PDB file of C-alpha atoms in Angstrom:
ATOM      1  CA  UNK A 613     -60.070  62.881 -52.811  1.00  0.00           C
ATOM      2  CA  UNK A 614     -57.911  62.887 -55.462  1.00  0.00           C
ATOM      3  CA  UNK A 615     -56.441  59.307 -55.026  1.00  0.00           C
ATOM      4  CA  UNK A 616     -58.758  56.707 -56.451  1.00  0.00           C
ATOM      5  CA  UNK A 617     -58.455  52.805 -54.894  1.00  0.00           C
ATOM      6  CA  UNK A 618     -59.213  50.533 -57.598  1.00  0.00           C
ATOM      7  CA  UNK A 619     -58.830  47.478 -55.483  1.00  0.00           C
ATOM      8  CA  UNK A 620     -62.327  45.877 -56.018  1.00  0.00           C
ATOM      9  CA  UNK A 621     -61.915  46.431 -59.593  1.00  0.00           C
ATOM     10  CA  UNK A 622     -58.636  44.385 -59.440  1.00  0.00           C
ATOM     11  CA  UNK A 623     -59.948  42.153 -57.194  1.00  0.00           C
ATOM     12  CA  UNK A 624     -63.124  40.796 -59.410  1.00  0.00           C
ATOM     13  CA  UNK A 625     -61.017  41.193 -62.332  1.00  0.00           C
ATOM     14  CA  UNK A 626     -58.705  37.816 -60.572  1.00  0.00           C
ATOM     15  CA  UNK A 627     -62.568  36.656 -59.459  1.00  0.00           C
ATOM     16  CA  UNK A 628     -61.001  36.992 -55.732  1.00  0.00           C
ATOM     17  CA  UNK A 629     -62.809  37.544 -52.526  1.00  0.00           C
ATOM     18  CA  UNK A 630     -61.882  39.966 -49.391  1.00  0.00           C
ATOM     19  CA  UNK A 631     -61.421  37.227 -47.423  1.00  0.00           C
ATOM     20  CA  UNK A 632     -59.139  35.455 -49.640  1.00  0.00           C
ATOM     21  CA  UNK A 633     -56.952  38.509 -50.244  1.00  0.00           C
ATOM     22  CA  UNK A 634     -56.753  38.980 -46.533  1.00  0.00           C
ATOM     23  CA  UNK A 635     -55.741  36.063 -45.653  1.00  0.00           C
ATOM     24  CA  UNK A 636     -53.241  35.652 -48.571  1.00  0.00           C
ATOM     25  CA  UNK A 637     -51.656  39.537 -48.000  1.00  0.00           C
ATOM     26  CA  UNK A 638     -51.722  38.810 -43.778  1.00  0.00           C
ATOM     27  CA  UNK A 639     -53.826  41.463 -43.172  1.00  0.00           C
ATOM     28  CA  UNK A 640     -57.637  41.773 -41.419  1.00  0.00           C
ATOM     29  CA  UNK A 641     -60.092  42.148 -43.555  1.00  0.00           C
ATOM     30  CA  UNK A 642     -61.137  45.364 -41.866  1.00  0.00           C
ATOM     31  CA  UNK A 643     -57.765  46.462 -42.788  1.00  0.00           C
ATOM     32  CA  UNK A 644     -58.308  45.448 -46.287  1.00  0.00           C
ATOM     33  CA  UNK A 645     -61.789  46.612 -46.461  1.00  0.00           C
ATOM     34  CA  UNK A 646     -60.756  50.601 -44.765  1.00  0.00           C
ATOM     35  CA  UNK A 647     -58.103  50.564 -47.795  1.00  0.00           C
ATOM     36  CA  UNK A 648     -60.915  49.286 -50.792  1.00  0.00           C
ATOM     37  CA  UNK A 649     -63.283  52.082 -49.739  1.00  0.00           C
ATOM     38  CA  UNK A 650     -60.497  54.149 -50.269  1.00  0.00           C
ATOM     39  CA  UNK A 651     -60.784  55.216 -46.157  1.00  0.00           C
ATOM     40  CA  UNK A 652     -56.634  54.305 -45.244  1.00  0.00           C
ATOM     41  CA  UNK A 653     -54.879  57.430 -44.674  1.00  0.00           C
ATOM     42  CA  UNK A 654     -51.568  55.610 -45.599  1.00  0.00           C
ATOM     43  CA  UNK A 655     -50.491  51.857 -47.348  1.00  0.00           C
ATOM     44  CA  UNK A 656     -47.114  50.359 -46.191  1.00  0.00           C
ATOM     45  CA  UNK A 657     -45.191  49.575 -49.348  1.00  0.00           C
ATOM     46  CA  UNK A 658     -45.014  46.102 -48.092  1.00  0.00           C
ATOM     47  CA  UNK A 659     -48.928  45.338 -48.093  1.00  0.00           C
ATOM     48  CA  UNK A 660     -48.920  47.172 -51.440  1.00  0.00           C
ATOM     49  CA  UNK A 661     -45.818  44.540 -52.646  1.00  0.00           C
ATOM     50  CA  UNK A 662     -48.215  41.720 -51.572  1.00  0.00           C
ATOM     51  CA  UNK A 663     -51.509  42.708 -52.639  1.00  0.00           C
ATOM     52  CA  UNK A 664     -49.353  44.068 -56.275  1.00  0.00           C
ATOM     53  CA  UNK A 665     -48.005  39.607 -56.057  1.00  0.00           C
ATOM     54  CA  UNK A 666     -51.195  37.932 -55.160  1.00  0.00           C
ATOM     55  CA  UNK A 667     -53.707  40.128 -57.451  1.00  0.00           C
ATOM     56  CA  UNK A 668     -50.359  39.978 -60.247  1.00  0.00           C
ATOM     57  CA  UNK A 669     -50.661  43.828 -60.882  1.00  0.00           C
ATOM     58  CA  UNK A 670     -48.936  46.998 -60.752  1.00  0.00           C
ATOM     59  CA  UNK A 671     -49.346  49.551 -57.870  1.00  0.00           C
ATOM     60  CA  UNK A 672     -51.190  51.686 -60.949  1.00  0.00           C
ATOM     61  CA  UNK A 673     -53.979  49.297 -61.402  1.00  0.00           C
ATOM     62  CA  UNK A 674     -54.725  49.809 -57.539  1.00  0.00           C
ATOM     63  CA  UNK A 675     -54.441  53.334 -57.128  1.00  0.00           C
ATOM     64  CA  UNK A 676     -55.512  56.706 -59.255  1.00  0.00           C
ATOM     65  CA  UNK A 677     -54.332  59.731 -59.560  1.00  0.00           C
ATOM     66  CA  UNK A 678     -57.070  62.432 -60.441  1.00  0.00           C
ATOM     67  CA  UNK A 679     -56.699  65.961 -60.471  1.00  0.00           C
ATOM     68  CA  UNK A 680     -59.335  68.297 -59.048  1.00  0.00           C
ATOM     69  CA  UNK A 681     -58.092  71.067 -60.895  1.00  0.00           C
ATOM     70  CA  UNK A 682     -60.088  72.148 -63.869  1.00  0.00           C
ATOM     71  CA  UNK A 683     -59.035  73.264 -67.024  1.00  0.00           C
ATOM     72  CA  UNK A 684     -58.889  76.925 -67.247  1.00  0.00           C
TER      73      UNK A 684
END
């Protein structure tokens, strides 16, 4: 998968738990956790506004782009 979630990074980096950003963002935690495991098919730019306020990052320090093309 070329998109890369880099929420648990973010998260220890502000030393904050699932649960807290759960209940903080106003979504479950199984919600929360399908999107850290990188499983969410989509993110509503609304959840990414909060989690981007509560965490204080950018919607780059979440998610990844990486090619799976190689160099020729």
């Amino acid at each position: 998968m070329p998109l890369i979630v880099n929420l648990d990074v973010m998260m220890a980096k502000r030393k904050m738990s699932l649960t807290e950003l759960s209940e903080k963002v106003g979504i479950t935690m199984a919600n929360l956790s399908i999107l850290k495991k990188g499983k969410a098919k989509a993110i509503r730019f609304s959840t990414m506004e909060a989690i981007c306020e509560i965490l204080d990052c950018q919607p780059g320090d979440i998610l990844e782009f990486v090619s799976d093309k190689k160099e020729e």
